[in-house]
PDB file of C-alpha atoms in Angstrom:
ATOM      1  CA  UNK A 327     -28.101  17.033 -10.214  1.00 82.00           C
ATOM      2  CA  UNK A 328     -28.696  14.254  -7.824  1.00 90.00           C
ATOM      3  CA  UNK A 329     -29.732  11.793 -10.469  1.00 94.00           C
ATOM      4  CA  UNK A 330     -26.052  12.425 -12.079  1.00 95.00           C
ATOM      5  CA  UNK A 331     -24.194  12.007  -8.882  1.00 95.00           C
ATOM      6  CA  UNK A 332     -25.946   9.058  -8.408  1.00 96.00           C
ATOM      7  CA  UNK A 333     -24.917   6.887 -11.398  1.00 96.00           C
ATOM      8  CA  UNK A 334     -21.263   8.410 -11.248  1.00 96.00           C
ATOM      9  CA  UNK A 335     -21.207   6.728  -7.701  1.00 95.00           C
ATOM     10  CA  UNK A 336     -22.670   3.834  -9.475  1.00 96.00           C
ATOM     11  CA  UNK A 337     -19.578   3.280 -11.922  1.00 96.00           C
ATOM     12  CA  UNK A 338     -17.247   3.880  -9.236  1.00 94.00           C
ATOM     13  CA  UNK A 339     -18.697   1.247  -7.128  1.00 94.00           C
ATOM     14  CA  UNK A 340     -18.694  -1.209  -9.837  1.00 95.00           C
ATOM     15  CA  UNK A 341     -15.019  -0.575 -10.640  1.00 94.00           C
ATOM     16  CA  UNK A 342     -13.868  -0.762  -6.964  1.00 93.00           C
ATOM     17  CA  UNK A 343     -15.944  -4.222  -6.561  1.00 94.00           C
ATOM     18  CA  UNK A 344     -14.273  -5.347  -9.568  1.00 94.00           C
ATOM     19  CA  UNK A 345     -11.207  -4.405  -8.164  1.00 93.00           C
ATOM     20  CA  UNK A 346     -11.543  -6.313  -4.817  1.00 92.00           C
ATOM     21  CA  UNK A 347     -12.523  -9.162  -6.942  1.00 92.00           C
ATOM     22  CA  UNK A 348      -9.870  -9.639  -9.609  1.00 90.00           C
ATOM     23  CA  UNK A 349      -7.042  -7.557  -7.942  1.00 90.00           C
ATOM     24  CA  UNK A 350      -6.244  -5.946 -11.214  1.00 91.00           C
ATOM     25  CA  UNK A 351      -8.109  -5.223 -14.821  1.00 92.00           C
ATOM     26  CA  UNK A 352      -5.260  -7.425 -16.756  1.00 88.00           C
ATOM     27  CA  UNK A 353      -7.543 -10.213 -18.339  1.00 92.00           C
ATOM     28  CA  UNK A 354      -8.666  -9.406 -21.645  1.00 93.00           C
ATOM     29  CA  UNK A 355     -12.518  -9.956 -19.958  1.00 93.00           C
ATOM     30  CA  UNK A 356     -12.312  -7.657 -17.373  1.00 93.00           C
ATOM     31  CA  UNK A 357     -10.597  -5.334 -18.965  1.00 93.00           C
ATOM     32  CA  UNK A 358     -13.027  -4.977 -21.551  1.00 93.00           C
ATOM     33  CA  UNK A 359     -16.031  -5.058 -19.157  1.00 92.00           C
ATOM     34  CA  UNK A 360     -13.947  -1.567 -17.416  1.00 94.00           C
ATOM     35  CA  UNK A 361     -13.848  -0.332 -20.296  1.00 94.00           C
ATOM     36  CA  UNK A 362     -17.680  -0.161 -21.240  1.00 94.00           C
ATOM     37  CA  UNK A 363     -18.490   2.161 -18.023  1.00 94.00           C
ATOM     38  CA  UNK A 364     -15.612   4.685 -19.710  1.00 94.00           C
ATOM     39  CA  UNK A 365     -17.903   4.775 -22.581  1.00 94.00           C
ATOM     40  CA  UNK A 366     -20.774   5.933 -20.686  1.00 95.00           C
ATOM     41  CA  UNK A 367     -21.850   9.337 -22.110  1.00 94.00           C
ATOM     42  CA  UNK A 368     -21.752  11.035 -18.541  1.00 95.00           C
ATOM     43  CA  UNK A 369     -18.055  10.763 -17.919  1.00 95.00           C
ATOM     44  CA  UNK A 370     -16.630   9.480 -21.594  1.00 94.00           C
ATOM     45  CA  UNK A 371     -15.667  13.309 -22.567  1.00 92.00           C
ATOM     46  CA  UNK A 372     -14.105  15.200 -20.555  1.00 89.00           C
ATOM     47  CA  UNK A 373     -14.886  18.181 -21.301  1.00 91.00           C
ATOM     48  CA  UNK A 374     -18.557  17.667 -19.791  1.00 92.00           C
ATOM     49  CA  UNK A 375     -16.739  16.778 -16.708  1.00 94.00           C
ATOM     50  CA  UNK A 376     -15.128  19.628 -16.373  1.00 91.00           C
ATOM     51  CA  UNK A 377     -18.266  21.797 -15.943  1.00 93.00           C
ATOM     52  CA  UNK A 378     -20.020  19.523 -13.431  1.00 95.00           C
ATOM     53  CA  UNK A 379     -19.893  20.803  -9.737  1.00 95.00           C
ATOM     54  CA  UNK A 380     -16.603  19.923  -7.455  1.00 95.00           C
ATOM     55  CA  UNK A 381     -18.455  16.886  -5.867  1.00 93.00           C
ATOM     56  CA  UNK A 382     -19.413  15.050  -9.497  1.00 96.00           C
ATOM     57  CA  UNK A 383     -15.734  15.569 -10.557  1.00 96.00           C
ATOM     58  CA  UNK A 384     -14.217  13.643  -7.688  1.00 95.00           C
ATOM     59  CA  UNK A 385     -16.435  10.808  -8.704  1.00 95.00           C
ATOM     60  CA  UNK A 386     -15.719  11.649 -12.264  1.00 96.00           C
ATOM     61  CA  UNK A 387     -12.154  11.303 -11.687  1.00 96.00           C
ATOM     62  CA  UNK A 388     -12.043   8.660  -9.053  1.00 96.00           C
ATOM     63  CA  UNK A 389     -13.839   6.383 -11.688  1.00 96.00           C
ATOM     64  CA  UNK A 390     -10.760   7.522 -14.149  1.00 96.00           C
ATOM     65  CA  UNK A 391      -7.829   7.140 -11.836  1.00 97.00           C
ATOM     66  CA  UNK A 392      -8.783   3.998 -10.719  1.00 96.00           C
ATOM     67  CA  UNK A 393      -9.591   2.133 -13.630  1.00 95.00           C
ATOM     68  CA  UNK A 394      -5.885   3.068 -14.775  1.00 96.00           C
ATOM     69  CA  UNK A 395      -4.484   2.253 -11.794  1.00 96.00           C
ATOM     70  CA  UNK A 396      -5.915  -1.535 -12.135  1.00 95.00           C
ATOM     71  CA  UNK A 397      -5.549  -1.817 -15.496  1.00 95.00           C
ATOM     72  CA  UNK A 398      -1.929  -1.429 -14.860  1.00 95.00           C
ATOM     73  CA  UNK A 399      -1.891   2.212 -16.568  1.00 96.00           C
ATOM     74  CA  UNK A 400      -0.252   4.342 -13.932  1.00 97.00           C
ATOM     75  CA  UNK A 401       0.442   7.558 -16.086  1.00 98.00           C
ATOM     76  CA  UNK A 402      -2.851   8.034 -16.813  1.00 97.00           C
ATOM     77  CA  UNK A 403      -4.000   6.974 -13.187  1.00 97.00           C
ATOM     78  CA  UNK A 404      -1.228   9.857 -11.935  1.00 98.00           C
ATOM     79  CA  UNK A 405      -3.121  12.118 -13.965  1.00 97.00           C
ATOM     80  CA  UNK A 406      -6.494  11.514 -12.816  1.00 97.00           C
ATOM     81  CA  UNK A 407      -5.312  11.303  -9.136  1.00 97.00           C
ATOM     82  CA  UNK A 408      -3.553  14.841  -9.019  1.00 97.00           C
ATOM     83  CA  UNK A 409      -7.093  16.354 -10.458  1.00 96.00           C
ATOM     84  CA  UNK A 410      -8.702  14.367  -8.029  1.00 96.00           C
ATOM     85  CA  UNK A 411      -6.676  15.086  -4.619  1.00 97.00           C
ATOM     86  CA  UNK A 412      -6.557  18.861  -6.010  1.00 97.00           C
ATOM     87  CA  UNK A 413     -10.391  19.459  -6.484  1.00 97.00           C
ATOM     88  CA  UNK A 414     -10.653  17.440  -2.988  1.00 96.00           C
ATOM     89  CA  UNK A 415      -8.557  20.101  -0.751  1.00 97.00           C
ATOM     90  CA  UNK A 416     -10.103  22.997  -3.423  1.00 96.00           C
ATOM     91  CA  UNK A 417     -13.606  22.613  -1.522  1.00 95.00           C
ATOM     92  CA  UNK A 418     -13.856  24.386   2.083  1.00 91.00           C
ATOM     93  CA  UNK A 419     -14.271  21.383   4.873  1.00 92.00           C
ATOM     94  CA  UNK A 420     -14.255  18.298   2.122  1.00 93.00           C
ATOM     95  CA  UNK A 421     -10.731  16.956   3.800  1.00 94.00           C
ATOM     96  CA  UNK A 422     -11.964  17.271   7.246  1.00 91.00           C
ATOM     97  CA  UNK A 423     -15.724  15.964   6.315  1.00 91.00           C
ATOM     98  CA  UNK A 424     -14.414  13.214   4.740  1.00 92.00           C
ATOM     99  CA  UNK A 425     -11.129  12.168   5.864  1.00 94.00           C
ATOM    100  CA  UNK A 426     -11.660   8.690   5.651  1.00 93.00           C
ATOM    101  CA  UNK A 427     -12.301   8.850   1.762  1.00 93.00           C
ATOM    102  CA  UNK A 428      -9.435  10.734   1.218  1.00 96.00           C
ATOM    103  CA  UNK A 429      -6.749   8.798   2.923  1.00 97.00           C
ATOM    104  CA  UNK A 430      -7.752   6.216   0.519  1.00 95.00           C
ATOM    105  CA  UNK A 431      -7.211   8.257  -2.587  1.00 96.00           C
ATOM    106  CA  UNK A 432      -3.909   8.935  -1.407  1.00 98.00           C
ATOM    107  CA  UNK A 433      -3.181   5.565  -0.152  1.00 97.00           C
ATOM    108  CA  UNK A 434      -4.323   4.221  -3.803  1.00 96.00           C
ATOM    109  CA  UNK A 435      -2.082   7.669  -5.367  1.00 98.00           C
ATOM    110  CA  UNK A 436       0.584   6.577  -3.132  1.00 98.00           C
ATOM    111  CA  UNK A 437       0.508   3.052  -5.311  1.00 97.00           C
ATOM    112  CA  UNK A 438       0.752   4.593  -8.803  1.00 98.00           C
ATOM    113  CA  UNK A 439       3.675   7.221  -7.491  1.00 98.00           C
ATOM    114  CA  UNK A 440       5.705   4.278  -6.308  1.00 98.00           C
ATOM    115  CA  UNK A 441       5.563   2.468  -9.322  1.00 97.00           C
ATOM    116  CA  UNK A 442       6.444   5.261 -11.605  1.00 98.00           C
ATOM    117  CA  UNK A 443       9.656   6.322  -9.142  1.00 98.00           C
ATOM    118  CA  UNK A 444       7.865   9.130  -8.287  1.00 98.00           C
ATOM    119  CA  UNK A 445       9.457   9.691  -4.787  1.00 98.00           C
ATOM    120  CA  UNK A 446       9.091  13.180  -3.947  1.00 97.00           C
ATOM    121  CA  UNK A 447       5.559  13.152  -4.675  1.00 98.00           C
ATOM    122  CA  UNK A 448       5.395  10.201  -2.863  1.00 98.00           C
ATOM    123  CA  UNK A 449       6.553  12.140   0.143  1.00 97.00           C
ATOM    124  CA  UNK A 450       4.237  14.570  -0.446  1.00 97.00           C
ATOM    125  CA  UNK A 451       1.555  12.506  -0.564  1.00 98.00           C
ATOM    126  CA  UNK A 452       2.117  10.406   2.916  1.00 98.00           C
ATOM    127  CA  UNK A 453       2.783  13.952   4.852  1.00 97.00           C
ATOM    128  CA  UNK A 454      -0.941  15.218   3.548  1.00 97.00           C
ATOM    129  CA  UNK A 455      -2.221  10.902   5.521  1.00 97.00           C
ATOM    130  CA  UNK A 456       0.292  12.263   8.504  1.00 96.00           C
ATOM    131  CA  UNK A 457      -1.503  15.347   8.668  1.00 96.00           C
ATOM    132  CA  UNK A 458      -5.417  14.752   7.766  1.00 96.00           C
ATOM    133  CA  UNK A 459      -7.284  15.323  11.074  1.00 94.00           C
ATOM    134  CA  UNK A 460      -9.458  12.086  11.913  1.00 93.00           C
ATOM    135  CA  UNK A 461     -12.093  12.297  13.654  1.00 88.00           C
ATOM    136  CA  UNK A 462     -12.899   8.787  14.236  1.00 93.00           C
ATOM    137  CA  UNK A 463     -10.611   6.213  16.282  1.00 93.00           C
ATOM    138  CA  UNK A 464     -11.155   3.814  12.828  1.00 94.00           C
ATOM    139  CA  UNK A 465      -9.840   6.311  10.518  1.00 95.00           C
ATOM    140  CA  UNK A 466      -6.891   7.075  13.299  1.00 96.00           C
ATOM    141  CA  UNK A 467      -5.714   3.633  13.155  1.00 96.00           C
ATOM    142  CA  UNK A 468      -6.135   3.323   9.408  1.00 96.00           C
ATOM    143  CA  UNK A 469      -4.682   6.514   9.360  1.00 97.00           C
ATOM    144  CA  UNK A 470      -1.544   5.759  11.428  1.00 97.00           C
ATOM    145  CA  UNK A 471      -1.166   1.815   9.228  1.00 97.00           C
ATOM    146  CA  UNK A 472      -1.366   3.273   6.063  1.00 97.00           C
ATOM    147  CA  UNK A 473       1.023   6.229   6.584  1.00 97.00           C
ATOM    148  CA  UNK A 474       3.696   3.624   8.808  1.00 97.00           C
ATOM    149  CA  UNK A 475       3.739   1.169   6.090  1.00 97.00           C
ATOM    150  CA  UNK A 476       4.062   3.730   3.015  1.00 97.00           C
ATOM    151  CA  UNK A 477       6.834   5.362   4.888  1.00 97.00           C
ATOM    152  CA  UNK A 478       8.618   2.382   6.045  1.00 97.00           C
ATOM    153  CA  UNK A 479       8.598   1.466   2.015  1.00 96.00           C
ATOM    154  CA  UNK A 480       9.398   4.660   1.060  1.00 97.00           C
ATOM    155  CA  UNK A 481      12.386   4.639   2.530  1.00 97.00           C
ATOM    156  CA  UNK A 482      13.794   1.201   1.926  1.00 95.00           C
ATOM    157  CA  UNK A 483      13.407   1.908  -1.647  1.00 96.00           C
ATOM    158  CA  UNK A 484      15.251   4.821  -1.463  1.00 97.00           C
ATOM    159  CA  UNK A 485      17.608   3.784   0.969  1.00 96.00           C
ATOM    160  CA  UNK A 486      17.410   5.794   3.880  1.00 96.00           C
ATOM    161  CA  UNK A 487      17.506   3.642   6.501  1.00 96.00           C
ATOM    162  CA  UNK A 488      18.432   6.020   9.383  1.00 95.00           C
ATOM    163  CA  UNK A 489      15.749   8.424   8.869  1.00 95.00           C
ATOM    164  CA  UNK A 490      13.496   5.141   8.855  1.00 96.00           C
ATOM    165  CA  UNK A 491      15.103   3.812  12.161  1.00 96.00           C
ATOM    166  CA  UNK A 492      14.924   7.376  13.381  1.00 96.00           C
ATOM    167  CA  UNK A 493      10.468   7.052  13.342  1.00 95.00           C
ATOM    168  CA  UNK A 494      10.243   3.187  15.185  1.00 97.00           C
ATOM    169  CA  UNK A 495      10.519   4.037  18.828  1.00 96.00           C
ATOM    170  CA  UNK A 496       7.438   6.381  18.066  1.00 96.00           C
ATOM    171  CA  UNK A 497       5.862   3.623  15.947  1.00 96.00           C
ATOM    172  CA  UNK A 498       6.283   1.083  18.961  1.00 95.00           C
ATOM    173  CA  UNK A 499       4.708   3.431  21.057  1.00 96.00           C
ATOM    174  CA  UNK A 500       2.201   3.780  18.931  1.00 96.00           C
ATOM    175  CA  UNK A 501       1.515   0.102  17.848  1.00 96.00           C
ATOM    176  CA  UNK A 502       0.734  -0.613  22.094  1.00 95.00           C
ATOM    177  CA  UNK A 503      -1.577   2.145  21.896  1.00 95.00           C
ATOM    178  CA  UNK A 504      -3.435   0.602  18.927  1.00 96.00           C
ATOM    179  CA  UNK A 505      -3.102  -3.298  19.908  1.00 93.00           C
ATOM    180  CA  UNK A 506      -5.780  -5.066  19.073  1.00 93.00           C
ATOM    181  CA  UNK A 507      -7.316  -2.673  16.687  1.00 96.00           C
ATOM    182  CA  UNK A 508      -5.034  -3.177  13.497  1.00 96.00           C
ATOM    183  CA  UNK A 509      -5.254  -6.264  11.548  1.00 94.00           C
ATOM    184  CA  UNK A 510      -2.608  -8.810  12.737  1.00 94.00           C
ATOM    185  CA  UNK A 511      -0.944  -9.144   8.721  1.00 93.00           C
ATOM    186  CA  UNK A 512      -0.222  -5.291   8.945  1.00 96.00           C
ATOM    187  CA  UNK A 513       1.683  -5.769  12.211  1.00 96.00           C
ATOM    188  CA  UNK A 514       3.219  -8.347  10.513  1.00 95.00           C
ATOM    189  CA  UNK A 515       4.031  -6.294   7.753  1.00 95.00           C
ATOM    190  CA  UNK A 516       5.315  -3.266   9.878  1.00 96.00           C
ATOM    191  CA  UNK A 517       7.563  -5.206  11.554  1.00 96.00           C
ATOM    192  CA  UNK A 518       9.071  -6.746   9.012  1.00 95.00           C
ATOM    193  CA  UNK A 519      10.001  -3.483   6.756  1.00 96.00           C
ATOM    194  CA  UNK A 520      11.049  -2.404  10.277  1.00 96.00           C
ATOM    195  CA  UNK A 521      13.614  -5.433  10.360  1.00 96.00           C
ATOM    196  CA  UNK A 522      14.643  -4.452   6.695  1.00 95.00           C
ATOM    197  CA  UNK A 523      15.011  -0.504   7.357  1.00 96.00           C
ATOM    198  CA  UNK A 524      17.524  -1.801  10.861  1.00 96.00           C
ATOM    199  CA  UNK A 525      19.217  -4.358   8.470  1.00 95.00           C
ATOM    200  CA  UNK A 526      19.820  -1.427   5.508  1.00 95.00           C
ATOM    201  CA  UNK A 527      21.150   0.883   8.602  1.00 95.00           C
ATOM    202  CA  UNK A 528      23.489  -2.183  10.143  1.00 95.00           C
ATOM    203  CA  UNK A 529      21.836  -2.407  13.158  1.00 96.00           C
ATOM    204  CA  UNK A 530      21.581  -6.021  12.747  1.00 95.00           C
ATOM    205  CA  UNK A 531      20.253  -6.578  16.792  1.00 95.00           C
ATOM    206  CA  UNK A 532      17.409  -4.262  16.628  1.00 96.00           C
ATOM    207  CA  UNK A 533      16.547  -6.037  12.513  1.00 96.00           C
ATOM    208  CA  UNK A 534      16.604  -9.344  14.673  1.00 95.00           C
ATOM    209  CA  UNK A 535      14.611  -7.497  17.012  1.00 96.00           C
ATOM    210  CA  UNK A 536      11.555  -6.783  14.719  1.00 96.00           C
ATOM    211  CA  UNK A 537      11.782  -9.812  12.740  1.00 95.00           C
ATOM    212  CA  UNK A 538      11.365 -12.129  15.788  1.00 94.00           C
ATOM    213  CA  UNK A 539       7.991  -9.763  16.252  1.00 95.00           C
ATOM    214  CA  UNK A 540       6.933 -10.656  12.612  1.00 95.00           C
ATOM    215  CA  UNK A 541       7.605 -14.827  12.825  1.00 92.00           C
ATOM    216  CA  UNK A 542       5.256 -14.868  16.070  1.00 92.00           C
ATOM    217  CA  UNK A 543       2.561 -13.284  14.816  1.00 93.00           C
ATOM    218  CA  UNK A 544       3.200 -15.273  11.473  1.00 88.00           C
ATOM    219  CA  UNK A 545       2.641 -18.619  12.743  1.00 86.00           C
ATOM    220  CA  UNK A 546      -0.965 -18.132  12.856  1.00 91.00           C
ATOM    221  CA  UNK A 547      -0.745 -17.417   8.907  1.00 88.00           C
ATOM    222  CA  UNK A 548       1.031 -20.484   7.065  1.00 82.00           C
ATOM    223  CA  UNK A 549      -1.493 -19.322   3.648  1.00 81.00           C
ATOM    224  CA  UNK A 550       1.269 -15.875   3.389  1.00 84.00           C
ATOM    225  CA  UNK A 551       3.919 -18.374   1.744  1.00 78.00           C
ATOM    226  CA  UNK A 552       5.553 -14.490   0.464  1.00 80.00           C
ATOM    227  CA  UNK A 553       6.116 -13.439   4.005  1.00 85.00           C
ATOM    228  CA  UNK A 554       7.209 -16.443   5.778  1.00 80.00           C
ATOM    229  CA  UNK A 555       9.895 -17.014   2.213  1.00 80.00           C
ATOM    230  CA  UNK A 556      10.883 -13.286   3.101  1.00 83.00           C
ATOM    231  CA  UNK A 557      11.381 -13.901   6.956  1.00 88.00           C
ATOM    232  CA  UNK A 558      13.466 -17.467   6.782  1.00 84.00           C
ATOM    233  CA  UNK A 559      16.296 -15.594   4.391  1.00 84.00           C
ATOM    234  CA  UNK A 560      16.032 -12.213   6.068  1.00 88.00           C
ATOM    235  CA  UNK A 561      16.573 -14.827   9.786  1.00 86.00           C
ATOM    236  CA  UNK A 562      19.170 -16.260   7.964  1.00 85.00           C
ATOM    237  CA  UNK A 563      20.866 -13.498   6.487  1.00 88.00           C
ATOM    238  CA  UNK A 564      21.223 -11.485   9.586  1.00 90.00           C
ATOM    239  CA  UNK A 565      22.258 -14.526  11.592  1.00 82.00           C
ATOM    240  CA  UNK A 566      25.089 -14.487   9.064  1.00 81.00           C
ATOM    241  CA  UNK A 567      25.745 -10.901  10.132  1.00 86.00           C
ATOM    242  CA  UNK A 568      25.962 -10.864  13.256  1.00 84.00           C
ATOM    243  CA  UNK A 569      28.133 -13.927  13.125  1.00 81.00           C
ATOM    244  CA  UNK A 570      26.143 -16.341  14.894  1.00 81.00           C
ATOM    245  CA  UNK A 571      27.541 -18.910  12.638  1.00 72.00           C
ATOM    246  CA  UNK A 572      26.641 -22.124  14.744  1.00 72.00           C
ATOM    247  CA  UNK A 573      23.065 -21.157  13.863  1.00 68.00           C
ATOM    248  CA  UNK A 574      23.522 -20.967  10.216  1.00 75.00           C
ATOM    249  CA  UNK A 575      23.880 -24.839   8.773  1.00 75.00           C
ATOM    250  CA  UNK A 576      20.240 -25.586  10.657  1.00 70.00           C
ATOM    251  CA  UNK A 577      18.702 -21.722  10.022  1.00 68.00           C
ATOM    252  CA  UNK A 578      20.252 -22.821   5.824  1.00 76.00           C
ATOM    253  CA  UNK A 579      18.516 -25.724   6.095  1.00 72.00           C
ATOM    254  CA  UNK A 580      14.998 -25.036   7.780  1.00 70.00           C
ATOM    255  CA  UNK A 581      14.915 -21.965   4.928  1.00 67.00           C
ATOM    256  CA  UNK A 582      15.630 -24.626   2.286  1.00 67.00           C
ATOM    257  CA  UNK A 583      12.910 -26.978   3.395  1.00 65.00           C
ATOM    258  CA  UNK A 584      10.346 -23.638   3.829  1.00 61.00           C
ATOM    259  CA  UNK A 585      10.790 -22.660   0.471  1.00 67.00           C
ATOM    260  CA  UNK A 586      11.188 -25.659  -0.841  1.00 65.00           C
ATOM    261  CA  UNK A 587       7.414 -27.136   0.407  1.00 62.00           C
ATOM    262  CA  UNK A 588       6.101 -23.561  -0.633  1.00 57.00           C
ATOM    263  CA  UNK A 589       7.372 -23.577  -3.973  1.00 56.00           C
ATOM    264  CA  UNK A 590       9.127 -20.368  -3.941  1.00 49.00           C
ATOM    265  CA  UNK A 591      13.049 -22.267  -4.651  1.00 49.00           C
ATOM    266  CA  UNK A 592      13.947 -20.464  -7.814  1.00 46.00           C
ATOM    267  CA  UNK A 593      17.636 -20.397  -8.466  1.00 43.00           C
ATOM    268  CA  UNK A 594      18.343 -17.450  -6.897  1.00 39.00           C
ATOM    269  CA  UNK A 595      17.166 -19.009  -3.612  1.00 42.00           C
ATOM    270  CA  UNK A 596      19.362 -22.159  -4.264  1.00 47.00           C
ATOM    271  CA  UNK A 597      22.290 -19.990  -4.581  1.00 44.00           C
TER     272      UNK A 597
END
């Protein structure tokens, strides 16, 4: 029913504009405006979803799981996403046909899992982005920044550091081979949970190492107050390590003033 398909892909456009937006469904307003396209009649039981063809349920479900997912509802969004990702690889040729779309259900999957602790899945889920073939070199790159920076935060949550440290030479490598062609904040971003993963393992040189990377590229970014906050205590903090203590008075200082001017001194901080 192409008519059908059509307004599911309708809904889920409106939710993911939304989305990019607002960020999130918390407001009271937006919430309630999410809401409404639940109660449309095509998708607002779910038993008549059920009997719609493969294609109309990943739309079906994509509108589901990511509503949840904004609105902050990750059970329900965890839900949605395994039906989702499961009908996907159930269909002959839809992973390889369209790759692109579903790295992004398991990049936005990966999100819910991480907030609900759900590690194992979580490892699961960036193994199946490792392994999708790509047959573009846009979707390779996404493919590689999306599963390097879900890994990278996999394990510092979980704490292991050397199987992290044990994946950067072959990130490097691949990082030169993709220069240019991945959006300068993800770099950024890479090499900073790189400089946290070498900082969990001791390997306080090599932490140094990647966090110099990060503040270079930073400089050209003063709006990320978060990241440059992050970088002046993690410079500081490994300075301490490695016992470079005639930096530490001005490094103390210069992080003082940086999150001082950005207003990110809570009392932590001041500590």
């Amino acid at each position: 029913n192409y008519e059908r398909s059509r307004k599911l892909e309708n809904m889920e456009r409106k939710i993911t504009n939304q989305a990019l937006a607002t960020g999130n469904f918390t407001s009271p307003e937006t919430l309630q405006q999410m809401q409404e396209i639940l109660k449309h009649p095509l998708i607002s039981n779910e038993n008549d979803i059920a009997a719609y063809s493969l294609k109309q349920q990943i739309l079906a479900y994509g509108i589901y799981s990511r509503f949840h997912l904004y609105a902050g509802e990750y059970t329900q969004s965890e839900k949605y996403f395994s039906k989702l990702i499961a009908i996907t690889e159930s269909i002959p040729g839809e992973v390889n046909e369209n790759s692109g779309g579903y790295i992004s259900n398991l990049n936005n999957y990966l999100s819910v899992l991480f907030n609900l602790k759900l590690y194992g899945k979580a490892e699961e889920a960036i193994e199946k982005i490792k392994n999708t073939v790509c047959r573009t070199s846009v979707e390779k790159v996404r493919q590689f920044t999306l599963s390097s920076l879900n890994s990278l935060s996999l394990y510092n949550i979980t704490a292991q550091y050397e199987k992290a440290v044990t994946m950067l030479p072959a990130m490097e490598i691949s990082l030169e081979v993709f220069q240019g062609k991945i959006h300068p904040q993800f770099v950024i971003v890479i090499n900073l949970e790189s400089c946290t993963v070498c900082f969990g393992s001791r390997n306080y040189p090599l932490a140094l190492k990647y966090l110099n990377k990060a503040l270079d590229l930073l400089s050209a970014y003063p709006e990320r107050t978060d990241l440059h906050c992050g970088a002046s205590l993690l410079n500081l903090i490994i300075h301490f390590e490695m016992q470079n203590y005639e930096l530490i008075g001005y490094l103390a200082r210069s992080a003082y003033r940086a999150l001082l001017k950005k207003g990110k001194l809570y009392r932590f901080e001041e500590l």
